[in-house]
mmCIF file of C-alpha atoms and ligand atoms in Angstrom:
data_model
loop_
_atom_site.group_PDB
_atom_site.id
_atom_site.type_symbol
_atom_site.label_atom_id
_atom_site.label_comp_id
_atom_site.label_asym_id
_atom_site.label_seq_id
_atom_site.Cartn_x
_atom_site.Cartn_y
_atom_site.Cartn_z
ATOM 1 C CA MET A 1 -38.036 -58.060 19.798
ATOM 2 C CA LYS A 2 -41.454 -56.984 18.451
ATOM 3 C CA LYS A 3 -41.360 -53.961 20.743
ATOM 4 C CA LEU A 4 -37.978 -52.938 19.355
ATOM 5 C CA ILE A 5 -39.185 -53.180 15.743
ATOM 6 C CA VAL A 6 -42.218 -51.020 16.564
ATOM 7 C CA ILE A 7 -40.016 -48.419 18.214
ATOM 8 C CA ILE A 8 -37.610 -48.326 15.266
ATOM 9 C CA LEU A 9 -40.504 -48.047 12.809
ATOM 10 C CA LEU A 10 -42.121 -45.262 14.800
ATOM 11 C CA ALA A 11 -38.849 -43.383 15.071
ATOM 12 C CA SER A 12 -38.136 -43.556 11.345
ATOM 13 C CA VAL A 13 -41.660 -42.462 10.398
ATOM 14 C CA THR A 14 -41.431 -39.445 12.717
ATOM 15 C CA GLY A 15 -38.002 -38.671 11.248
ATOM 16 C CA MET A 16 -39.286 -38.781 7.685
ATOM 17 C CA VAL A 17 -42.253 -36.598 8.503
ATOM 18 C CA THR A 18 -39.998 -34.053 10.173
ATOM 19 C CA LEU A 19 -37.576 -34.127 7.270
ATOM 20 C CA SER A 20 -40.298 -33.632 4.690
ATOM 21 C CA PHE A 21 -41.315 -30.428 6.437
ATOM 22 C CA ARG A 22 -37.797 -28.981 6.402
ATOM 23 C CA PRO A 23 -37.589 -25.899 4.223
ATOM 24 C CA GLU A 24 -35.236 -25.978 1.234
ATOM 25 C CA THR A 25 -32.719 -23.723 2.869
ATOM 26 C CA VAL A 26 -31.467 -24.220 6.350
ATOM 27 C CA LYS A 27 -30.863 -21.238 8.531
ATOM 28 C CA THR A 28 -27.805 -21.703 10.672
ATOM 29 C CA ASP A 29 -26.921 -19.093 13.230
ATOM 30 C CA LYS A 30 -24.225 -17.738 10.912
ATOM 31 C CA TYR A 31 -25.720 -17.295 7.473
ATOM 32 C CA LEU A 32 -28.086 -18.782 5.008
ATOM 33 C CA ILE A 33 -26.826 -21.846 3.155
ATOM 34 C CA SER A 34 -28.536 -21.710 -0.186
ATOM 35 C CA PRO A 35 -28.524 -24.486 -2.701
ATOM 36 C CA LYS A 36 -26.511 -23.891 -5.859
ATOM 37 C CA ASP A 37 -28.032 -21.215 -8.022
ATOM 38 C CA SER A 38 -25.939 -20.018 -10.935
ATOM 39 C CA VAL A 39 -28.199 -17.079 -11.790
ATOM 40 C CA GLY A 40 -28.266 -15.783 -8.213
ATOM 41 C CA SER A 41 -24.538 -16.400 -7.812
ATOM 42 C CA VAL A 42 -23.627 -14.454 -10.929
ATOM 43 C CA LYS A 43 -26.001 -11.659 -9.944
ATOM 44 C CA ALA A 44 -24.249 -11.365 -6.584
ATOM 45 C CA PHE A 45 -20.838 -11.364 -8.256
ATOM 46 C CA MET A 46 -21.861 -8.564 -10.580
ATOM 47 C CA SER A 47 -22.447 -6.325 -7.565
ATOM 48 C CA VAL A 48 -19.160 -7.449 -6.036
ATOM 49 C CA TYR A 49 -17.562 -6.500 -9.356
ATOM 50 C CA THR A 50 -18.869 -2.915 -9.208
ATOM 51 C CA VAL A 51 -17.017 -2.507 -5.906
ATOM 52 C CA LEU A 52 -13.779 -4.135 -7.082
ATOM 53 C CA LYS A 53 -13.753 -1.889 -10.147
ATOM 54 C CA SER A 54 -14.270 1.268 -8.103
ATOM 55 C CA ALA A 55 -11.241 3.519 -7.820
ATOM 56 C CA ARG A 56 -10.735 2.756 -4.115
ATOM 57 C CA CYS A 57 -10.149 -0.930 -4.860
ATOM 58 C CA MET A 58 -8.778 -0.910 -8.397
ATOM 59 C CA ASN A 59 -6.167 1.809 -7.867
ATOM 60 C CA CYS A 60 -4.018 -0.630 -5.902
ATOM 61 C CA HIS A 61 -4.753 -3.563 -8.224
ATOM 62 C CA PRO A 62 -3.393 -2.019 -11.443
ATOM 63 C CA ALA A 63 -2.535 -3.844 -14.651
ATOM 64 C CA GLY A 64 0.901 -2.223 -14.788
ATOM 65 C CA ASP A 65 3.595 -1.801 -12.165
ATOM 66 C CA SER A 66 2.534 1.642 -10.983
ATOM 67 C CA PRO A 67 -0.306 2.248 -8.569
ATOM 68 C CA LEU A 68 -3.165 4.479 -9.719
ATOM 69 C CA GLN A 69 -4.526 7.605 -8.045
ATOM 70 C CA GLY A 70 -7.735 9.549 -7.835
ATOM 71 C CA ASP A 71 -11.288 8.876 -8.883
ATOM 72 C CA ASP A 72 -10.105 8.934 -12.505
ATOM 73 C CA SER A 73 -7.465 6.249 -11.741
ATOM 74 C CA HIS A 74 -4.553 8.097 -13.305
ATOM 75 C CA ILE A 75 -1.046 6.702 -12.868
ATOM 76 C CA HIS A 76 0.488 7.627 -9.500
ATOM 77 C CA THR A 77 2.700 10.687 -9.760
ATOM 78 C CA MET A 78 6.425 10.434 -8.978
ATOM 79 C CA ASN A 79 6.992 7.312 -11.077
ATOM 80 C CA VAL A 80 6.075 5.100 -8.122
ATOM 81 C CA LYS A 81 6.741 1.391 -8.817
ATOM 82 C CA ARG A 82 5.503 -1.820 -7.251
ATOM 83 C CA GLY A 83 8.856 -3.406 -6.296
ATOM 84 C CA ALA A 84 9.194 -7.104 -5.484
ATOM 85 C CA ASP A 85 7.220 -6.958 -2.235
ATOM 86 C CA GLY A 86 4.607 -4.513 -3.531
ATOM 87 C CA LYS A 87 5.780 -1.805 -1.140
ATOM 88 C CA GLY A 88 7.808 0.277 -3.560
ATOM 89 C CA LEU A 89 11.435 0.699 -4.556
ATOM 90 C CA TYR A 90 14.534 2.319 -3.033
ATOM 91 C CA SER A 91 13.663 5.775 -1.724
ATOM 92 C CA VAL A 92 10.127 5.481 -3.075
ATOM 93 C CA ARG A 93 8.645 3.029 -0.574
ATOM 94 C CA CYS A 94 4.908 3.401 0.075
ATOM 95 C CA SER A 95 5.311 4.052 3.783
ATOM 96 C CA ASN A 96 7.745 6.899 3.141
ATOM 97 C CA CYS A 97 4.703 9.077 2.433
ATOM 98 C CA HIS A 98 1.707 6.917 3.383
ATOM 99 C CA GLN A 99 1.402 6.809 7.149
ATOM 100 C CA ALA A 100 -0.432 4.270 9.308
ATOM 101 C CA GLU A 101 -3.510 6.492 9.015
ATOM 102 C CA ASN A 102 -4.854 9.017 6.501
ATOM 103 C CA THR A 103 -3.064 12.338 6.612
ATOM 104 C CA ALA A 104 -5.756 14.995 7.051
ATOM 105 C CA GLY A 105 -6.567 17.353 4.197
ATOM 106 C CA LEU A 106 -7.497 17.330 0.545
ATOM 107 C CA HIS A 107 -4.953 15.510 -1.671
ATOM 108 C CA MET A 108 -2.852 14.472 1.306
ATOM 109 C CA PRO A 109 -1.516 10.902 1.336
ATOM 110 C CA PRO A 110 -4.063 8.351 2.495
ATOM 111 C CA GLY A 111 -2.729 5.730 4.874
ATOM 112 C CA ASN A 112 -2.920 2.311 6.467
ATOM 113 C CA PRO A 113 -0.247 0.212 8.222
ATOM 114 C CA LYS A 114 -0.358 -2.288 5.339
ATOM 115 C CA TRP A 115 -0.364 0.284 2.504
ATOM 116 C CA GLY A 116 0.946 -1.237 -0.725
ATOM 117 C CA LEU A 117 0.226 -3.150 -3.908
ATOM 118 C CA PRO A 118 0.068 -6.923 -4.251
ATOM 119 C CA PRO A 119 3.613 -8.303 -4.585
ATOM 120 C CA ALA A 120 5.249 -8.826 -7.980
ATOM 121 C CA ASN A 121 4.837 -12.614 -7.846
ATOM 122 C CA MET A 122 1.083 -12.379 -7.041
ATOM 123 C CA ARG A 123 -0.151 -9.291 -8.836
ATOM 124 C CA MET A 124 -3.904 -9.832 -8.392
ATOM 125 C CA VAL A 125 -4.784 -7.416 -11.200
ATOM 126 C CA PHE A 126 -8.311 -5.954 -11.234
ATOM 127 C CA GLN A 127 -7.772 -3.269 -13.873
ATOM 128 C CA GLY A 128 -9.001 -4.377 -17.310
ATOM 129 C CA ARG A 129 -10.407 -7.705 -16.110
ATOM 130 C CA THR A 130 -13.867 -8.671 -17.372
ATOM 131 C CA PRO A 131 -16.347 -9.928 -14.753
ATOM 132 C CA ARG A 132 -15.674 -13.500 -15.831
ATOM 133 C CA GLN A 133 -11.888 -13.131 -15.723
ATOM 134 C CA LEU A 134 -11.994 -11.489 -12.328
ATOM 135 C CA ALA A 135 -14.361 -14.070 -10.827
ATOM 136 C CA LEU A 136 -12.194 -16.965 -12.012
ATOM 137 C CA GLN A 137 -9.040 -15.218 -10.826
ATOM 138 C CA LEU A 138 -10.486 -14.543 -7.370
ATOM 139 C CA LEU A 139 -11.438 -18.189 -6.930
ATOM 140 C CA ASP A 140 -8.078 -19.560 -8.057
ATOM 141 C CA PRO A 141 -5.699 -19.974 -5.095
ATOM 142 C CA LYS A 142 -2.772 -19.745 -7.515
ATOM 143 C CA GLN A 143 -3.887 -16.223 -8.400
ATOM 144 C CA ASN A 144 -5.604 -15.033 -5.241
ATOM 145 C CA GLY A 145 -2.760 -15.290 -2.767
ATOM 146 C CA GLY A 146 -3.451 -18.929 -1.867
ATOM 147 C CA ARG A 147 -6.839 -18.225 -0.321
ATOM 148 C CA THR A 148 -9.603 -20.760 0.185
ATOM 149 C CA LYS A 149 -13.150 -19.545 -0.380
ATOM 150 C CA ALA A 150 -13.581 -19.041 3.353
ATOM 151 C CA GLN A 151 -10.371 -16.994 3.486
ATOM 152 C CA LEU A 152 -11.500 -14.976 0.482
ATOM 153 C CA ILE A 153 -14.733 -14.084 2.269
ATOM 154 C CA GLU A 154 -12.784 -13.257 5.416
ATOM 155 C CA HIS A 155 -10.415 -11.013 3.447
ATOM 156 C CA MET A 156 -13.221 -9.102 1.734
ATOM 157 C CA ALA A 157 -15.280 -8.809 4.906
ATOM 158 C CA HIS A 158 -12.629 -8.048 7.530
ATOM 159 C CA ASP A 159 -9.183 -7.216 6.130
ATOM 160 C CA ASP A 160 -8.061 -3.859 7.445
ATOM 161 C CA LEU A 161 -6.497 -2.567 4.222
ATOM 162 C CA VAL A 162 -9.580 -3.592 2.210
ATOM 163 C CA GLY A 163 -11.609 -1.728 4.828
ATOM 164 C CA TRP A 164 -9.667 1.465 4.137
ATOM 165 C CA ALA A 165 -11.752 1.790 0.945
ATOM 166 C CA TRP A 166 -14.686 2.814 3.138
ATOM 167 C CA HIS A 167 -12.627 5.346 5.135
ATOM 168 C CA PRO A 168 -10.523 6.820 2.342
ATOM 169 C CA GLY A 169 -10.018 10.331 3.706
ATOM 170 C CA ASP A 170 -10.888 13.732 2.328
ATOM 171 C CA GLY A 171 -12.020 14.105 -1.262
ATOM 172 C CA ARG A 172 -12.190 10.445 -2.274
ATOM 173 C CA THR A 173 -15.466 8.831 -3.316
ATOM 174 C CA LEU A 174 -16.599 5.640 -1.602
ATOM 175 C CA PRO A 175 -17.238 2.298 -3.299
ATOM 176 C CA PRO A 176 -20.812 1.987 -4.586
ATOM 177 C CA MET A 177 -22.148 0.071 -1.551
ATOM 178 C CA SER A 178 -21.384 -0.244 2.156
ATOM 179 C CA ARG A 179 -18.870 -2.779 3.375
ATOM 180 C CA PRO A 180 -21.452 -5.026 5.080
ATOM 181 C CA ALA A 181 -23.539 -4.997 1.877
ATOM 182 C CA PHE A 182 -20.403 -5.837 -0.117
ATOM 183 C CA ALA A 183 -19.444 -8.668 2.237
ATOM 184 C CA ALA A 184 -23.006 -10.036 2.035
ATOM 185 C CA GLN A 185 -22.811 -10.108 -1.770
ATOM 186 C CA VAL A 186 -19.446 -11.921 -1.614
ATOM 187 C CA ARG A 187 -20.939 -14.519 0.747
ATOM 188 C CA LEU A 188 -23.987 -14.934 -1.466
ATOM 189 C CA TRP A 189 -21.853 -15.309 -4.585
ATOM 190 C CA ILE A 190 -19.906 -18.139 -2.989
ATOM 191 C CA ALA A 191 -22.823 -19.739 -1.084
ATOM 192 C CA LYS A 192 -24.785 -20.040 -4.304
ATOM 193 C CA GLY A 193 -21.945 -21.917 -5.945
ATOM 194 C CA GLY A 194 -19.287 -19.306 -6.781
ATOM 195 C CA TYR A 195 -20.183 -19.112 -10.464
ATOM 196 C CA ALA A 196 -18.344 -16.873 -12.924
ATOM 197 C CA PRO A 197 -20.414 -14.670 -15.225
ATOM 198 C CA SER A 198 -20.510 -15.558 -18.923
ATOM 199 C CA ALA A 199 -17.809 -14.193 -21.195
ATOM 200 C CA LYS A 200 -20.297 -11.648 -22.542
ATOM 201 C CA ALA A 201 -21.017 -10.039 -19.165
ATOM 202 C CA LYS A 202 -19.699 -6.503 -18.786
ATOM 203 C CA MET B 1 8.312 13.673 26.475
ATOM 204 C CA ILE B 2 9.096 11.682 23.361
ATOM 205 C CA ASN B 3 12.489 10.063 22.888
ATOM 206 C CA ILE B 4 14.134 10.166 19.483
ATOM 207 C CA THR B 5 17.659 9.580 18.261
ATOM 208 C CA VAL B 6 18.836 12.047 15.647
ATOM 209 C CA ASN B 7 22.232 11.622 14.000
ATOM 210 C CA GLY B 8 23.301 9.370 16.847
ATOM 211 C CA GLN B 9 22.271 11.845 19.535
ATOM 212 C CA HIS B 10 19.527 11.123 21.961
ATOM 213 C CA HIS B 11 16.825 13.781 22.411
ATOM 214 C CA GLU B 12 13.838 14.076 24.682
ATOM 215 C CA VAL B 13 11.321 16.213 22.874
ATOM 216 C CA ASP B 14 8.483 17.994 24.611
ATOM 217 C CA ALA B 15 6.014 18.449 21.776
ATOM 218 C CA ASP B 16 2.631 17.349 20.492
ATOM 219 C CA PRO B 17 2.954 13.736 19.270
ATOM 220 C CA ASN B 18 1.078 14.860 16.143
ATOM 221 C CA MET B 19 3.654 17.507 15.260
ATOM 222 C CA PRO B 20 5.304 16.849 11.882
ATOM 223 C CA LEU B 21 8.799 15.495 12.372
ATOM 224 C CA LEU B 22 10.089 18.239 10.083
ATOM 225 C CA TRP B 23 8.988 20.876 12.621
ATOM 226 C CA VAL B 24 10.770 18.988 15.385
ATOM 227 C CA ILE B 25 13.973 18.651 13.377
ATOM 228 C CA ARG B 26 14.103 22.247 12.177
ATOM 229 C CA ASP B 27 12.421 24.307 14.873
ATOM 230 C CA ILE B 28 13.105 22.359 18.053
ATOM 231 C CA LEU B 29 16.449 20.708 17.302
ATOM 232 C CA GLY B 30 17.670 23.487 15.026
ATOM 233 C CA LEU B 31 18.819 21.201 12.226
ATOM 234 C CA THR B 32 17.835 23.353 9.275
ATOM 235 C CA GLY B 33 19.526 21.375 6.501
ATOM 236 C CA THR B 34 16.244 19.536 5.928
ATOM 237 C CA LYS B 35 13.876 21.766 3.934
ATOM 238 C CA TYR B 36 10.165 22.469 3.802
ATOM 239 C CA GLY B 37 8.865 22.475 0.248
ATOM 240 C CA CYS B 38 5.234 21.464 0.063
ATOM 241 C CA GLY B 39 4.149 19.918 3.356
ATOM 242 C CA ALA B 40 2.156 17.345 1.411
ATOM 243 C CA ALA B 41 4.648 14.579 0.545
ATOM 244 C CA GLN B 42 4.823 15.895 -3.010
ATOM 245 C CA CYS B 43 8.341 17.271 -3.425
ATOM 246 C CA GLY B 44 10.900 15.355 -1.338
ATOM 247 C CA ALA B 45 12.714 18.395 0.098
ATOM 248 C CA CYS B 46 12.058 17.139 3.630
ATOM 249 C CA THR B 47 13.448 13.616 3.111
ATOM 250 C CA ILE B 48 15.238 12.147 6.126
ATOM 251 C CA HIS B 49 16.139 8.570 7.055
ATOM 252 C CA LEU B 50 13.872 6.939 9.608
ATOM 253 C CA ASN B 51 15.304 3.546 10.525
ATOM 254 C CA GLY B 52 17.064 3.547 7.177
ATOM 255 C CA GLU B 53 14.084 4.472 4.968
ATOM 256 C CA ALA B 54 13.775 7.748 3.037
ATOM 257 C CA VAL B 55 10.765 9.066 4.885
ATOM 258 C CA ARG B 56 9.164 12.454 4.173
ATOM 259 C CA SER B 57 9.264 14.286 7.446
ATOM 260 C CA CYS B 58 6.572 16.849 6.569
ATOM 261 C CA VAL B 59 3.813 14.211 6.759
ATOM 262 C CA THR B 60 5.416 11.957 9.355
ATOM 263 C CA LYS B 61 4.230 12.648 12.874
ATOM 264 C CA LEU B 62 6.606 12.819 15.791
ATOM 265 C CA ASN B 63 4.997 9.788 17.435
ATOM 266 C CA ARG B 64 5.980 7.553 14.485
ATOM 267 C CA ALA B 65 9.600 8.358 15.312
ATOM 268 C CA ALA B 66 9.296 7.704 19.051
ATOM 269 C CA GLY B 67 12.169 5.467 20.121
ATOM 270 C CA GLN B 68 13.393 5.324 16.524
ATOM 271 C CA ARG B 69 16.573 6.266 14.724
ATOM 272 C CA ILE B 70 16.620 9.361 12.506
ATOM 273 C CA VAL B 71 19.415 10.551 10.230
ATOM 274 C CA THR B 72 19.280 13.987 8.601
ATOM 275 C CA ILE B 73 21.577 15.503 5.993
ATOM 276 C CA GLU B 74 23.746 16.812 8.838
ATOM 277 C CA GLY B 75 24.365 13.243 9.998
ATOM 278 C CA LEU B 76 24.745 11.450 6.662
ATOM 279 C CA SER B 77 28.534 11.395 7.058
ATOM 280 C CA ALA B 78 31.009 12.559 9.692
ATOM 281 C CA ASN B 79 32.935 14.982 7.465
ATOM 282 C CA ASN B 80 30.629 15.639 4.520
ATOM 283 C CA ASP B 81 32.442 12.815 2.770
ATOM 284 C CA HIS B 82 29.656 10.464 1.766
ATOM 285 C CA PRO B 83 30.389 9.532 -1.892
ATOM 286 C CA LEU B 84 27.239 11.438 -2.898
ATOM 287 C CA GLN B 85 28.416 14.578 -1.121
ATOM 288 C CA LEU B 86 31.850 14.337 -2.762
ATOM 289 C CA ALA B 87 30.339 13.760 -6.200
ATOM 290 C CA TRP B 88 27.813 16.573 -5.663
ATOM 291 C CA ASN B 89 30.632 18.909 -4.797
ATOM 292 C CA GLU B 90 32.771 17.861 -7.713
ATOM 293 C CA LEU B 91 30.012 18.238 -10.298
ATOM 294 C CA ASN B 92 28.516 21.392 -8.766
ATOM 295 C CA VAL B 93 25.082 19.834 -8.730
ATOM 296 C CA PRO B 94 23.077 22.453 -6.797
ATOM 297 C CA GLN B 95 21.581 25.532 -8.368
ATOM 298 C CA CYS B 96 19.637 27.236 -5.571
ATOM 299 C CA GLY B 97 20.226 24.186 -3.383
ATOM 300 C CA TYR B 98 16.806 24.048 -1.783
ATOM 301 C CA CYS B 99 15.940 20.514 -2.915
ATOM 302 C CA GLN B 100 19.423 19.100 -2.573
ATOM 303 C CA SER B 101 19.441 17.646 0.929
ATOM 304 C CA GLY B 102 16.346 15.693 -0.019
ATOM 305 C CA GLN B 103 17.962 14.585 -3.275
ATOM 306 C CA ILE B 104 21.054 13.335 -1.473
ATOM 307 C CA MET B 105 19.074 11.554 1.253
ATOM 308 C CA SER B 106 17.023 9.731 -1.407
ATOM 309 C CA GLY B 107 20.111 8.967 -3.477
ATOM 310 C CA ALA B 108 21.795 7.470 -0.411
ATOM 311 C CA ILE B 109 19.073 4.823 -0.118
ATOM 312 C CA LEU B 110 19.449 3.999 -3.807
ATOM 313 C CA LEU B 111 23.228 3.547 -3.478
ATOM 314 C CA ARG B 112 22.856 1.463 -0.342
ATOM 315 C CA GLU B 113 20.591 -0.990 -2.147
ATOM 316 C CA ASN B 114 22.060 -0.825 -5.632
ATOM 317 C CA SER B 115 25.783 -0.205 -5.929
ATOM 318 C CA ASN B 116 25.687 0.214 -9.704
ATOM 319 C CA PRO B 117 22.373 1.844 -10.622
ATOM 320 C CA SER B 118 21.303 2.234 -14.253
ATOM 321 C CA ASP B 119 19.567 5.381 -15.518
ATOM 322 C CA GLN B 120 16.284 3.532 -15.058
ATOM 323 C CA ASP B 121 17.137 2.679 -11.434
ATOM 324 C CA ILE B 122 17.959 6.346 -10.836
ATOM 325 C CA ASP B 123 14.605 7.359 -12.327
ATOM 326 C CA ASP B 124 12.842 4.794 -10.153
ATOM 327 C CA ALA B 125 14.495 6.093 -6.999
ATOM 328 C CA MET B 126 14.619 9.828 -7.664
ATOM 329 C CA SER B 127 11.464 10.815 -9.566
ATOM 330 C CA GLY B 128 9.722 11.772 -6.343
ATOM 331 C CA ASN B 129 12.338 14.420 -5.577
ATOM 332 C CA ILE B 130 11.436 17.584 -7.428
ATOM 333 C CA CYS B 131 14.021 20.232 -8.334
ATOM 334 C CA ARG B 132 12.526 23.563 -9.336
ATOM 335 C CA CYS B 133 15.886 24.568 -10.827
ATOM 336 C CA GLY B 134 15.966 21.497 -13.046
ATOM 337 C CA THR B 135 19.337 20.084 -11.995
ATOM 338 C CA TYR B 136 18.211 16.578 -12.896
ATOM 339 C CA GLN B 137 20.976 15.908 -15.424
ATOM 340 C CA ARG B 138 23.675 16.790 -12.910
ATOM 341 C CA ILE B 139 21.937 14.739 -10.217
ATOM 342 C CA ARG B 140 21.989 11.733 -12.524
ATOM 343 C CA ALA B 141 25.664 12.230 -13.403
ATOM 344 C CA ALA B 142 26.593 12.690 -9.752
ATOM 345 C CA ILE B 143 24.814 9.510 -8.684
ATOM 346 C CA HIS B 144 26.713 7.563 -11.335
ATOM 347 C CA LYS B 145 29.940 9.177 -10.153
ATOM 348 C CA ALA B 146 29.195 8.448 -6.494
ATOM 349 C CA ALA B 147 28.412 4.827 -7.353
ATOM 350 C CA ALA B 148 31.815 4.537 -9.030
ATOM 351 C CA MET B 149 33.524 6.192 -6.046
ATOM 352 C CA GLN B 150 31.732 3.879 -3.665
ATOM 353 C CA THR B 151 32.892 0.839 -5.634
ATOM 354 C CA GLU B 152 36.458 2.205 -5.760
ATOM 355 C CA GLY B 153 36.349 2.891 -2.035
ATOM 356 C CA ALA B 154 35.193 -0.643 -1.360
ATOM 357 C CA LYS B 155 38.171 -1.996 -3.322
ATOM 358 C CA LEU B 156 40.763 -0.079 -1.283
HETATM 359 S S1 FES C 1 8.051 19.218 2.124
HETATM 360 FE FE1 FES C 1 7.826 17.119 2.497
HETATM 361 S S2 FES C 1 7.622 16.318 0.528
HETATM 362 FE FE2 FES C 1 7.587 18.443 0.159
HETATM 363 S S1 FES C 2 18.609 23.219 -6.902
HETATM 364 FE FE1 FES C 2 17.006 24.627 -6.743
HETATM 365 S S2 FES C 2 15.343 23.341 -6.297
HETATM 366 FE FE2 FES C 2 16.845 21.968 -6.805
#
C-alpha cells in the first residue's frame, strides 16, 4: 500500500513538472493552436478582407443580381443575371460562354467547371460589406452556405473555384497575396477566436 | 476521331480537340447557318444548342461536345416551322440576317423554359445577342408572337 502511494505521488509530481514546462501554445503536426487573441484574430481577418474585396473574389459576390467584370468591377455586359441556381437564366447561362478552363487571350471568357454566382437563396454578398459585416456573415452558417468553421477554412484553402482567383487568365490582376498566405490568414483568424473587427474598421 | 451528334446525325470528326466547335460545324460539316461574329463570346451569332443549352460555339472546343448532342439552326425544326421561325417570317424580323440564327437559337431556349415571357424575360434571355442592324423591336414582337403561337399549338 505504502509503495503504491509513493508511486502515485512520484507520478503526479513528474506530471506537474512536465506540465509547468509546456509552452503556451502547442504545436500539433497540422497547425499552431493559439489561445484566443482578439487583436491577432482581427488583424488576420483584415488581411483576409483585402483578398475578399479584390475584384477576383468580389466580382462573383455582387450586391445585385448581376455579376461584375474587370478590375474596376463594372456590371457584366449582356445583362447577365444570377438566376435561382446562380448559374444564369434561359439562354444566358454562365457555362454557355465560360468553359471548364480559361479561354486563352485578352478579354476572353475566364472559366472553371463550377463557374457561377452564389444561388439566389444564399447570396453571400461581399460587395459593400464592411469588415465587421463580412466577418459575421462568413461565420454564420445561415449566411455562409451552412459551413462550419472547419468547412469554411477548407473552402477558402482548397475549393477549386476559389482557387481560380489565383489563375485568372490573361489581363486580370491577382488578389493581393498568394493563396497559401491567404489560407494561413483564414486559419489564424479562426484559431485566434474568429473575432469580427469593430464597426469602425474599414 | 471525335464523335458528335449534330441535328440527329452522327458524325466522326477528325480534327484537333481544341478546335472551336463553330469551325467544325461550318467548315467540316458544311452547316453554314451558324455565323461567326466576334470569336470571343461577345455577340451570340454562333449560338447553337449543346445538350439543350444555348452555347456559343466560337469559344466552345470540339472536345466539350464529344459524345454530346448538338442542334444548329438547320436542325431546330424539320420544316422551318418552329413557332419562332414562323413568327420571324411573318414579321420580317431580319435586316441583313447575320445575327438571326443566333437570335432564334437563344429565343428557343427562352420559349422552352417560359411559355409566356414578359418584356423583362425577353431582355434577360436576349441581351447577349447583338444585332448590328438594330432589329431588337421586331425580335421582341416576334418572340411574343411565337409564344402565342406555341400556346395555341399546344391547345390544338
Ligand atoms: S461569334 Fe461567338 S459570340 Fe460572337
Ligand atoms: S439583322 Fe443584321 S445583324 Fe441582326
